[in-house]
PDB file of C-alpha atoms in Angstrom:
ATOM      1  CA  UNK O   1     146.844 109.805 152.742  1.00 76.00           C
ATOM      2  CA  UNK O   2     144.684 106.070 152.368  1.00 85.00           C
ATOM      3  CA  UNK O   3     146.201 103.751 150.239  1.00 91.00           C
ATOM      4  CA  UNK O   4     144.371 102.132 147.187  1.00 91.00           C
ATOM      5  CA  UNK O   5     143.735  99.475 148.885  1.00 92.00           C
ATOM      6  CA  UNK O   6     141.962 101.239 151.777  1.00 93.00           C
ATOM      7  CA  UNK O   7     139.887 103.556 150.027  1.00 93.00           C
ATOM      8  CA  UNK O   8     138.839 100.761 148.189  1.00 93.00           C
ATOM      9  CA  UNK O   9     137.850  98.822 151.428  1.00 93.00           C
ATOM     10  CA  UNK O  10     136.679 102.432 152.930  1.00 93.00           C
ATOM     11  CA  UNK O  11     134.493 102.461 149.159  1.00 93.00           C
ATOM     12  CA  UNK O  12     133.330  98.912 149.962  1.00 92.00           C
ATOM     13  CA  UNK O  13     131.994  99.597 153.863  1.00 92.00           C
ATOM     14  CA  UNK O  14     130.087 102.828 152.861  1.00 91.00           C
ATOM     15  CA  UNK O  15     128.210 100.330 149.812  1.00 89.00           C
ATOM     16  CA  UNK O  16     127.626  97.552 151.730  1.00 86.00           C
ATOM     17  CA  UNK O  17     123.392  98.465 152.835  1.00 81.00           C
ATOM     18  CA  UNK O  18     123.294  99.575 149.101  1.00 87.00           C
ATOM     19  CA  UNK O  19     124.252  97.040 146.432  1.00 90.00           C
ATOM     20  CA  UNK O  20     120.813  96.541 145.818  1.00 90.00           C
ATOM     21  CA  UNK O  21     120.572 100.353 144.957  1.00 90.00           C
ATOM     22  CA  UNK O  22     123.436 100.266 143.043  1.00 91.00           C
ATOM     23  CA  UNK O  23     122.576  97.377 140.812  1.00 92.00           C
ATOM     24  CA  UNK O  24     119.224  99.044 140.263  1.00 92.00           C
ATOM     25  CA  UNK O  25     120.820 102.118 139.168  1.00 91.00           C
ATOM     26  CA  UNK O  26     123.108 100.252 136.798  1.00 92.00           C
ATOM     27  CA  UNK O  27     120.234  98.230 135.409  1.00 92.00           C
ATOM     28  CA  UNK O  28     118.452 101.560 134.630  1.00 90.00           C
ATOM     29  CA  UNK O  29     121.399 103.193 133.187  1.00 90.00           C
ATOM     30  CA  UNK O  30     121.562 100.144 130.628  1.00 90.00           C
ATOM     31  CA  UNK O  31     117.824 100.097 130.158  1.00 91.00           C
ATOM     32  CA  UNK O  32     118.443 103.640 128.992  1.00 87.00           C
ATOM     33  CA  UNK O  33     121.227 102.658 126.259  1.00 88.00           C
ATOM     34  CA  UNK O  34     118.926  99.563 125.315  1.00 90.00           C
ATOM     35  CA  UNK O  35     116.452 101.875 124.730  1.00 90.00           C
ATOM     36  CA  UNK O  36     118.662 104.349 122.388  1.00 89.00           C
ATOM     37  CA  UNK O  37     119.863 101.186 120.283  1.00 91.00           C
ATOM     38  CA  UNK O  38     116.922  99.963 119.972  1.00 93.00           C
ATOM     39  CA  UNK O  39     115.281 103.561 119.054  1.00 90.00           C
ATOM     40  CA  UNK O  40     117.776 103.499 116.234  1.00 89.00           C
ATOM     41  CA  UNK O  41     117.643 100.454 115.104  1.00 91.00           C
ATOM     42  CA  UNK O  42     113.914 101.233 114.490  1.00 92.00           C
ATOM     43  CA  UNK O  43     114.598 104.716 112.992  1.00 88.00           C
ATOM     44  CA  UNK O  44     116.517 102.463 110.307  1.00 88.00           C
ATOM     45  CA  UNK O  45     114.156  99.910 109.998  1.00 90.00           C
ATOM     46  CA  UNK O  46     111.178 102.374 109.116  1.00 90.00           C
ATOM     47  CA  UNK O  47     113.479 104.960 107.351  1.00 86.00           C
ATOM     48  CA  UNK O  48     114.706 101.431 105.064  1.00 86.00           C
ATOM     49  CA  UNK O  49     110.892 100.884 104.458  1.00 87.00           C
ATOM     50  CA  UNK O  50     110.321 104.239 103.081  1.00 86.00           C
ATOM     51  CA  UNK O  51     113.415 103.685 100.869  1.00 85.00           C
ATOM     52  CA  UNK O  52     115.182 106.845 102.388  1.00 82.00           C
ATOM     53  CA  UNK O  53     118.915 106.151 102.576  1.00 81.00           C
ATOM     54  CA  UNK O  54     120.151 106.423 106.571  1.00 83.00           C
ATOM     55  CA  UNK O  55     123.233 104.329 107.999  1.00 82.00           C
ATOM     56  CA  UNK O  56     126.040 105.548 110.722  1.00 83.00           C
ATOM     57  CA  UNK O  57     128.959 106.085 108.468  1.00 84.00           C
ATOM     58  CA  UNK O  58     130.643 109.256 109.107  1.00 83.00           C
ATOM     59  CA  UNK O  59     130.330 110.002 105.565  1.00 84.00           C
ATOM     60  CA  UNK O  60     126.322 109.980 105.902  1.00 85.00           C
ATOM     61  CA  UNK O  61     125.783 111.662 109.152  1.00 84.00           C
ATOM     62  CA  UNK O  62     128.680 114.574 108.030  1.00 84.00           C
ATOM     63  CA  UNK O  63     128.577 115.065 104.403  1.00 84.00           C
ATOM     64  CA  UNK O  64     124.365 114.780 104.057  1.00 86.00           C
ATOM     65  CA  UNK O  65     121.662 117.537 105.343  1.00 88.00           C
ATOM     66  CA  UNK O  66     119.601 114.558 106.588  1.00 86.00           C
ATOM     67  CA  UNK O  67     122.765 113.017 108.152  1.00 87.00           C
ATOM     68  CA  UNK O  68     123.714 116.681 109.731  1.00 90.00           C
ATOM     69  CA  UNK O  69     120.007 117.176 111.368  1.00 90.00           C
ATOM     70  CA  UNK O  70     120.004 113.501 112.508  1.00 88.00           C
ATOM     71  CA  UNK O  71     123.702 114.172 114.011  1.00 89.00           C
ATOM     72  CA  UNK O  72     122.460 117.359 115.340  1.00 91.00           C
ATOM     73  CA  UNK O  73     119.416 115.767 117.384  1.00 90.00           C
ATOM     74  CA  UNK O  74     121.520 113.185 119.205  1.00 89.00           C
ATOM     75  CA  UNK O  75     123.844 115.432 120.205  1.00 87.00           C
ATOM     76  CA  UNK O  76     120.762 117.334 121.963  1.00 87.00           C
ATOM     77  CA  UNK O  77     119.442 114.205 123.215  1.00 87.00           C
ATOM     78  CA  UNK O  78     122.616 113.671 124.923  1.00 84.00           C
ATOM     79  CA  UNK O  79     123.109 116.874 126.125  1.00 81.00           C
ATOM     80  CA  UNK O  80     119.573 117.966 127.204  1.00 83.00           C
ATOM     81  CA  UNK O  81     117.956 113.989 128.098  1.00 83.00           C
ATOM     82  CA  UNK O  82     121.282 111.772 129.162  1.00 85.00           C
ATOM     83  CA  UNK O  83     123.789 114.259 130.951  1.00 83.00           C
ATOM     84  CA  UNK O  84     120.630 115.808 133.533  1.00 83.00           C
ATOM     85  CA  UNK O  85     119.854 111.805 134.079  1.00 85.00           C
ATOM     86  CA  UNK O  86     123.462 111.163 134.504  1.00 87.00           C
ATOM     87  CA  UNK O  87     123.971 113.908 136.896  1.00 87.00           C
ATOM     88  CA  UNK O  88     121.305 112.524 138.667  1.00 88.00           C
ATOM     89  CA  UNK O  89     122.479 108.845 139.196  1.00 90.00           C
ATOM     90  CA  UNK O  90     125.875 110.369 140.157  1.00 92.00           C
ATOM     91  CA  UNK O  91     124.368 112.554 142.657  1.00 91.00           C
ATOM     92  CA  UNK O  92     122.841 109.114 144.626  1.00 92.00           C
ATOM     93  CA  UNK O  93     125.797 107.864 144.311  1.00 93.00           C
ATOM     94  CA  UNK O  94     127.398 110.945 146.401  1.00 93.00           C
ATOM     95  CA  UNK O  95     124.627 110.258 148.574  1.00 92.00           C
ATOM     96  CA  UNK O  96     124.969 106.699 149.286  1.00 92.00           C
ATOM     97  CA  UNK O  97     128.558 107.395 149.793  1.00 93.00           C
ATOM     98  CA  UNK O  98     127.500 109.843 152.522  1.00 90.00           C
ATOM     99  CA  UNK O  99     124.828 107.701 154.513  1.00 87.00           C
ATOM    100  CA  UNK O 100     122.241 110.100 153.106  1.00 85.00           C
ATOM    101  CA  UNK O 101     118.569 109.467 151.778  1.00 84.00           C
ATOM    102  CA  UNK O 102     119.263 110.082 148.312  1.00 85.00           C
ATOM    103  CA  UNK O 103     114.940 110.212 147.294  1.00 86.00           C
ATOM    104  CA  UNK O 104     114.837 113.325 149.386  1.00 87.00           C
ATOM    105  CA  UNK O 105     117.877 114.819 146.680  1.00 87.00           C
ATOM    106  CA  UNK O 106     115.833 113.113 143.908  1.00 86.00           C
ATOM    107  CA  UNK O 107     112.812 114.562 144.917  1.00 87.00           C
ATOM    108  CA  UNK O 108     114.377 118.015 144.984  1.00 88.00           C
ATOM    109  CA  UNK O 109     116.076 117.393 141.922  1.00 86.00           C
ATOM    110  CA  UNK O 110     112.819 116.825 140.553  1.00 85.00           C
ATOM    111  CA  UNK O 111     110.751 120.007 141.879  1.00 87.00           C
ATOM    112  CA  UNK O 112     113.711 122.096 140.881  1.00 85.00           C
ATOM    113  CA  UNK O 113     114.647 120.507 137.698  1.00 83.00           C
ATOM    114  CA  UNK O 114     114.419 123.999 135.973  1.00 84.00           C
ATOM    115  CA  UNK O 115     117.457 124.820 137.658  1.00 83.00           C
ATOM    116  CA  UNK O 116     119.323 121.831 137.988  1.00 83.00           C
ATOM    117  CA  UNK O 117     118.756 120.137 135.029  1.00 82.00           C
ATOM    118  CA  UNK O 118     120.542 123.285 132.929  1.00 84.00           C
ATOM    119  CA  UNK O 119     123.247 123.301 135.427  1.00 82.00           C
ATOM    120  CA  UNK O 120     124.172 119.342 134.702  1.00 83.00           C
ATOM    121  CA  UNK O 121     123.982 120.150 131.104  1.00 84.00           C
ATOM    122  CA  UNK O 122     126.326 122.880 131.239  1.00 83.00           C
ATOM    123  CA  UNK O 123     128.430 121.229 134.122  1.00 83.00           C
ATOM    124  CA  UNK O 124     128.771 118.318 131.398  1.00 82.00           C
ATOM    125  CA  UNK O 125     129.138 120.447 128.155  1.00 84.00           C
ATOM    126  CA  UNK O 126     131.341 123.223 129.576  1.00 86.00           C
ATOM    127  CA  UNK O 127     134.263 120.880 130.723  1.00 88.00           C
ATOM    128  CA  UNK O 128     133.817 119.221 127.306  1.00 88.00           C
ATOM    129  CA  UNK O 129     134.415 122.289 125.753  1.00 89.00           C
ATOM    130  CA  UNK O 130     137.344 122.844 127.188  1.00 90.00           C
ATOM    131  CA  UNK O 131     139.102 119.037 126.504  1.00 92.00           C
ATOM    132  CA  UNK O 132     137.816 120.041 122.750  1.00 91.00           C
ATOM    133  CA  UNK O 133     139.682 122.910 122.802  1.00 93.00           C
ATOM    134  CA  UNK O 134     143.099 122.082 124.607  1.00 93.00           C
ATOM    135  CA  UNK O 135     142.936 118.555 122.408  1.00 93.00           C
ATOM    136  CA  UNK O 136     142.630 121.109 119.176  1.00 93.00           C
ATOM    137  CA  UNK O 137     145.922 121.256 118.130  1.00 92.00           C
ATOM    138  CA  UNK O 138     146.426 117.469 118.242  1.00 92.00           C
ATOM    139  CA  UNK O 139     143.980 117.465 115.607  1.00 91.00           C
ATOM    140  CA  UNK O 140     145.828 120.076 113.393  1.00 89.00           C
ATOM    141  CA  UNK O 141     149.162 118.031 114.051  1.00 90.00           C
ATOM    142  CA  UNK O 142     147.838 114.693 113.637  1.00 90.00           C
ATOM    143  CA  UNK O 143     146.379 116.339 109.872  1.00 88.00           C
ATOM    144  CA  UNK O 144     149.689 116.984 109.573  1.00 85.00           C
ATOM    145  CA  UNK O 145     151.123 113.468 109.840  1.00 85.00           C
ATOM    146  CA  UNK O 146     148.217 112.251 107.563  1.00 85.00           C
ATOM    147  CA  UNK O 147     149.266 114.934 104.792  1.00 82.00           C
ATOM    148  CA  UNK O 148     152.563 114.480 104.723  1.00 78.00           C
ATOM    149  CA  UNK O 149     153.069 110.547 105.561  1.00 75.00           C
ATOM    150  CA  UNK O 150     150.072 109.416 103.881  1.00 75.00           C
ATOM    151  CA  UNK O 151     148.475 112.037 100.759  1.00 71.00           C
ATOM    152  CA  UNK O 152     152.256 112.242  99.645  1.00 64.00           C
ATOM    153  CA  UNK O 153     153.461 109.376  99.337  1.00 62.00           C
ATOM    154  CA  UNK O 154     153.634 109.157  96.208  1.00 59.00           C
ATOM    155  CA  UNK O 155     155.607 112.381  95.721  1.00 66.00           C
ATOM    156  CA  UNK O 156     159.153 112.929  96.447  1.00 62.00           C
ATOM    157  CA  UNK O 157     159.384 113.878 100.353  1.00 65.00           C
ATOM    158  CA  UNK O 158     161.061 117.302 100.684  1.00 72.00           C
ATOM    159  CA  UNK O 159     163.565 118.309 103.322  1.00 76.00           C
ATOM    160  CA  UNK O 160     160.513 121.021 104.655  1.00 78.00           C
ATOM    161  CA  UNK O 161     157.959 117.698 103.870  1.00 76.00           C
ATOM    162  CA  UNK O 162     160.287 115.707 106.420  1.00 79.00           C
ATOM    163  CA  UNK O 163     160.745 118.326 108.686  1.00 84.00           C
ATOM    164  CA  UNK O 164     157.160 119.391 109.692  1.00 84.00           C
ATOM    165  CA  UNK O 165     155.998 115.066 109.407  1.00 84.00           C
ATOM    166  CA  UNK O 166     158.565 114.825 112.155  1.00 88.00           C
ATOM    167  CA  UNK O 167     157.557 118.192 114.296  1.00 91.00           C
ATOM    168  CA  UNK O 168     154.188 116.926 113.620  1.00 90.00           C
ATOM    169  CA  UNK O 169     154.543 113.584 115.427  1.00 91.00           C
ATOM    170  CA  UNK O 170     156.377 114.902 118.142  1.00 93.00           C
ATOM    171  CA  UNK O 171     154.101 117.624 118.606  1.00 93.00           C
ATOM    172  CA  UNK O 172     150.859 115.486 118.608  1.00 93.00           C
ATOM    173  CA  UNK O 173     153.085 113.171 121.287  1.00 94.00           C
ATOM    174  CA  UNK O 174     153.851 116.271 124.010  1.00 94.00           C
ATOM    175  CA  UNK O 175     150.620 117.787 123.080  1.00 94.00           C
ATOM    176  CA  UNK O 176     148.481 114.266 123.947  1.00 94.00           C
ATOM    177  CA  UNK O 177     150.431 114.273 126.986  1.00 94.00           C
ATOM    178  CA  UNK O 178     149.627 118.075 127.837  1.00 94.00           C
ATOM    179  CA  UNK O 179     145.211 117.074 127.161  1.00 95.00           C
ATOM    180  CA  UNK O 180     146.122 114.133 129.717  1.00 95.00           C
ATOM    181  CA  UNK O 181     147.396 116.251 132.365  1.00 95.00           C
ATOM    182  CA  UNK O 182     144.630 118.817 131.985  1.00 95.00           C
ATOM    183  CA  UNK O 183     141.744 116.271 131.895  1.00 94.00           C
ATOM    184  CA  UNK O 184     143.205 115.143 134.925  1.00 95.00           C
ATOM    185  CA  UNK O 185     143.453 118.540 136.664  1.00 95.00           C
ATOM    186  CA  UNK O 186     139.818 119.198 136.090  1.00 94.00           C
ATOM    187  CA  UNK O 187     138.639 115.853 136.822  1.00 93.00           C
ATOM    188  CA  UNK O 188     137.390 116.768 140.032  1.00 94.00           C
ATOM    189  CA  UNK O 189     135.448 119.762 138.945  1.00 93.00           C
ATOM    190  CA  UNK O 190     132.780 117.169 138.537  1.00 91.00           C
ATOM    191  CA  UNK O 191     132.506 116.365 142.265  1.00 93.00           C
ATOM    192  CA  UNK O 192     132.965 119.761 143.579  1.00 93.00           C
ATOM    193  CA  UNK O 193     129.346 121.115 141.014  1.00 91.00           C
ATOM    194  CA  UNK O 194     127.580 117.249 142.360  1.00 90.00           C
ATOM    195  CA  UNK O 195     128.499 119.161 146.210  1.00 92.00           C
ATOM    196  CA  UNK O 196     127.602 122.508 145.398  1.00 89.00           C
ATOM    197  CA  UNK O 197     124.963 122.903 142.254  1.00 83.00           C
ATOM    198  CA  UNK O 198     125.371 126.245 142.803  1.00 84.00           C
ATOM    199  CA  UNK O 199     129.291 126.001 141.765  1.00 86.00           C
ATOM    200  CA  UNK O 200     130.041 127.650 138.354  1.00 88.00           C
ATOM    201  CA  UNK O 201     131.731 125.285 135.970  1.00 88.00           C
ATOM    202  CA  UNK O 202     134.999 127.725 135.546  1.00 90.00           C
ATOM    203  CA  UNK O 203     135.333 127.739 139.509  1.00 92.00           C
ATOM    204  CA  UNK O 204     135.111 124.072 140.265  1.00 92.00           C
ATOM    205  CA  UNK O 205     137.290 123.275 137.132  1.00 93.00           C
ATOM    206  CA  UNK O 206     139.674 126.261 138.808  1.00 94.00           C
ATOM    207  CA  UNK O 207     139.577 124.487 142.131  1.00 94.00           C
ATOM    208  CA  UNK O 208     140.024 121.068 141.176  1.00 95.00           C
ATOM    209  CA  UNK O 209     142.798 122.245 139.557  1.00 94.00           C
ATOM    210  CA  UNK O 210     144.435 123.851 142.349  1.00 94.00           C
ATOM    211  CA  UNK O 211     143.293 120.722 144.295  1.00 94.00           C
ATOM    212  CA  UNK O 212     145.190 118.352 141.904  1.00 94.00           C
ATOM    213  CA  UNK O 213     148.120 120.357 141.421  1.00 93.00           C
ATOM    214  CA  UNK O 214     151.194 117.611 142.099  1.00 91.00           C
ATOM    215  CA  UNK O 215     148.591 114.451 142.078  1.00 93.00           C
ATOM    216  CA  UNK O 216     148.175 113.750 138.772  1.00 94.00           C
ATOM    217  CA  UNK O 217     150.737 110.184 139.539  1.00 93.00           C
ATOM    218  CA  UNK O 218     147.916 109.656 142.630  1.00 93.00           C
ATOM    219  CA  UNK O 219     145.392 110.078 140.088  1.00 94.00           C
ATOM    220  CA  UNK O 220     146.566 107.160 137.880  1.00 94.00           C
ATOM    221  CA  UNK O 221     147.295 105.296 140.196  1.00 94.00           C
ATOM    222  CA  UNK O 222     144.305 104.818 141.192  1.00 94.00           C
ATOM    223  CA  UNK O 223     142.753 104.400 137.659  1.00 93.00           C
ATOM    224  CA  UNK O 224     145.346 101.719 136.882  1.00 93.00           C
ATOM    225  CA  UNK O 225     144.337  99.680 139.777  1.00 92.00           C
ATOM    226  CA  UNK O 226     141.177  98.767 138.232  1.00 92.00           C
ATOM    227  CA  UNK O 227     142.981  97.351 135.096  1.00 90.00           C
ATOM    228  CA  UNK O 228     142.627  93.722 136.657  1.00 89.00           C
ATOM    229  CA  UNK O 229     138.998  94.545 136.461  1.00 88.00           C
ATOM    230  CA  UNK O 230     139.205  94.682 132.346  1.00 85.00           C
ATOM    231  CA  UNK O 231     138.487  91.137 131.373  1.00 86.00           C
ATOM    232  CA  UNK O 232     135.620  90.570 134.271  1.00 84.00           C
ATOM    233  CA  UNK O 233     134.205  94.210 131.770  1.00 79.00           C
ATOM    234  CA  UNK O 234     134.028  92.406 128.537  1.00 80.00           C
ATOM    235  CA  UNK O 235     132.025  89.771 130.319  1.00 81.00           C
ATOM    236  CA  UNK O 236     129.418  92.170 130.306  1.00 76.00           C
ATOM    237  CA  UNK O 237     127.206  90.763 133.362  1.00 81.00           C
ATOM    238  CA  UNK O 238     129.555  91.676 136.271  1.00 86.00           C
ATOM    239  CA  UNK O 239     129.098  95.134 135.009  1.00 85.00           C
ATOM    240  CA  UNK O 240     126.263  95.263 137.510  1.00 89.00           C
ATOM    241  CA  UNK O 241     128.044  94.824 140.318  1.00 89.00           C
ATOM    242  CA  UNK O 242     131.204  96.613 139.563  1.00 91.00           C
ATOM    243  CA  UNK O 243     129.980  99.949 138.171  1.00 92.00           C
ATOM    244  CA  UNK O 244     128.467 100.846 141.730  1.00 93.00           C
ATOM    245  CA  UNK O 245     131.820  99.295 143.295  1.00 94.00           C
ATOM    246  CA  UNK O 246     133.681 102.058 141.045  1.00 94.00           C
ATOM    247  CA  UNK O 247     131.327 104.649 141.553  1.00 94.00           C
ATOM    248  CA  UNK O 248     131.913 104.355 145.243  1.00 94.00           C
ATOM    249  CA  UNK O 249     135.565 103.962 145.067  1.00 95.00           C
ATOM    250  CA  UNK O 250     135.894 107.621 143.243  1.00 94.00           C
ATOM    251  CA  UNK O 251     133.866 108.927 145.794  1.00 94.00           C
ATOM    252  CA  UNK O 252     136.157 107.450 148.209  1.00 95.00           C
ATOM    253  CA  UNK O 253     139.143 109.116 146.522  1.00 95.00           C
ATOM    254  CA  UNK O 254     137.707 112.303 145.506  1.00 94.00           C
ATOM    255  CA  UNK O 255     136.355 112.802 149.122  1.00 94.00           C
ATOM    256  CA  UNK O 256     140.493 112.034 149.976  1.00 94.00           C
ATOM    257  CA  UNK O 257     141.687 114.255 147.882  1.00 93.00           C
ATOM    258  CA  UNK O 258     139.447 117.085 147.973  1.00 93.00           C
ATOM    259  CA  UNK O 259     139.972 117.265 152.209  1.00 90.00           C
ATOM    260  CA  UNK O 260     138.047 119.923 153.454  1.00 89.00           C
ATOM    261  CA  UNK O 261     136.911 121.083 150.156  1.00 89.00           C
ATOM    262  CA  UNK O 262     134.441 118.303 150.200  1.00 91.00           C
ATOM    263  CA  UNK O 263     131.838 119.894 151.336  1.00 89.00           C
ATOM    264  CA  UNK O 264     128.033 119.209 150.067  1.00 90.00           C
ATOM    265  CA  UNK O 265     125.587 121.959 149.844  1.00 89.00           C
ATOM    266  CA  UNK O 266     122.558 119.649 149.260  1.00 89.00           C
ATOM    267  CA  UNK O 267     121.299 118.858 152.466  1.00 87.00           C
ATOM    268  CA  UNK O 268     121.184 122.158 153.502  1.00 87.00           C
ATOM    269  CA  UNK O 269     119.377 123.263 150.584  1.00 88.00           C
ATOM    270  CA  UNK O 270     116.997 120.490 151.159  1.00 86.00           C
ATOM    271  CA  UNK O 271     116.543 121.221 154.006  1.00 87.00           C
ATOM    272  CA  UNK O 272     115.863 125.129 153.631  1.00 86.00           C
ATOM    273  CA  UNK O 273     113.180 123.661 150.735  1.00 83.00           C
ATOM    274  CA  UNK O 274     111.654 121.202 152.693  1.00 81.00           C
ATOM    275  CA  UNK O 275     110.825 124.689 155.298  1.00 78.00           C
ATOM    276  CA  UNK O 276     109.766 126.785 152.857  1.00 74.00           C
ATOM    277  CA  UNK O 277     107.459 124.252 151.150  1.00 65.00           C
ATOM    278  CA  UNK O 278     105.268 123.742 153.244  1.00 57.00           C
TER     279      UNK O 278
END
């Protein structure tokens, strides 16, 4: 198996007739959240004039019906607008990593978005899901902890008080540590539905499973190497350059850990298209 160090160089060979590409794609992907802030800054600018109350605290976008429907449509947006275009720029960058042309994939994409663009939503909101639902019981224990370290404070702490504010923080402890090691397992599930669109969500989340089973140390590993990355982040500019530099490095290590399983579907299916088109 390739060190960090040389799927990182292996990353930074297959980018090097791209980084134009790549900076273009990361320019786009920020024109798109420049574009969202500045959407809502307007929404609160003309909502202001017509002296209807609207602000982000939690307490206005849960506890009012305006708040709710707002909440409601940018979950939506992101779901059914951002994930499809996000599934999309992650596609090219499977494709640059391969030495493909990515506009014939976009192009496909784009004739078939009927059927691609609900299987990025769902290959996005399904694995979501799931985190929600294995990260559940944090939530409950974590209530816990609030309930009885905080909301009864005032009150005498009972021996059962003590004893469930102490199961509760070790519980939300193991338990954080159990969502860890299951985002991890499924992180390749992503990969494996970019390869195969055709993939349901429960088998490539089953596979990459299987695939990580004993790599989840390999796995941060590698994400702690890019910690020395961090301050060059909060700089903001050099973002350009180093988000397709990541996005090329995963590829690297998801292509060396998935071994034969990496496998992409897309040309083929192009290329099957590109017959029967004509």
């Amino acid at each position: 198996m390739l060190s960090n160090k040389q799927l990182k160089a292996k990353a930074m060979k297959r980018l090097g007739g791209h980084w134009g590409t790549g900076i273009a794609l990361t320019v786009f992907k920020m024109s798109f959240l420049l574009a969202w802030m500045v959407f809502e800054i307007l929404l609160y600018l003309f909502f202001d004039h017509l002296g209807i109350e609207y602000n982000f605290y939690p307490a206005y976008l849960f506890g009012t019906h305006f708040g709710r429907f707002m909440t409601l449509v940018r979950v939506l947006m992101l779901l059914f607008v951002v994930n499809p275009e996000r599934y999309i720029l992650d596609r090219i960058y499977v494709d640059m990593y391969s030495g493909r042309n990515f506009l014939e994939t976009r192009r496909y994409i784009q004739y078939n978005s009927r059927t691609v663009h609900p299987r990025a939503t769902f290959s996005v909101m399904l694995p979501m899901m799931l985190r929600l639902i294995v990260l559940s019981p944090v939530f409950l224990s974590i209530y816990g902890i609030w309930y009885w370290g905080f909301s009864q404070k005032d009150k005498a702490l009972t021996t059962m008080g003590l004893f469930v504010f102490m199961i509760s923080i070790g519980f939300t402890i193991v338990w954080t540590g159990v969502f860890i090691h299951y985002c991890i397992s499924i992180s390749l599930a992503k990969y494996i539905m970019l390869l195969n669109p055709r993939a349901s969500v429960f088998d490539a989340c089953d596979l990459s499973s299987k695939i990580m089973d004993g790599k989840h140390g390999r796995y941060m590993s590698f994400l702690l190497s890019f910690a020395k990355y961090l301050p060059l982040i909060l700089l903001f500019y050099p973002m350009f350059i180093l988000e397709p530099y990541f996005k090329m490095c995963w590829c690297s290590f998801a292509e060396e850990l998935m071994g034969s399983y990496w496998l992409d579907k897309y040309p083929a299916m192009i290329q099957r298209w590109n017959k029967y088109a004509k």
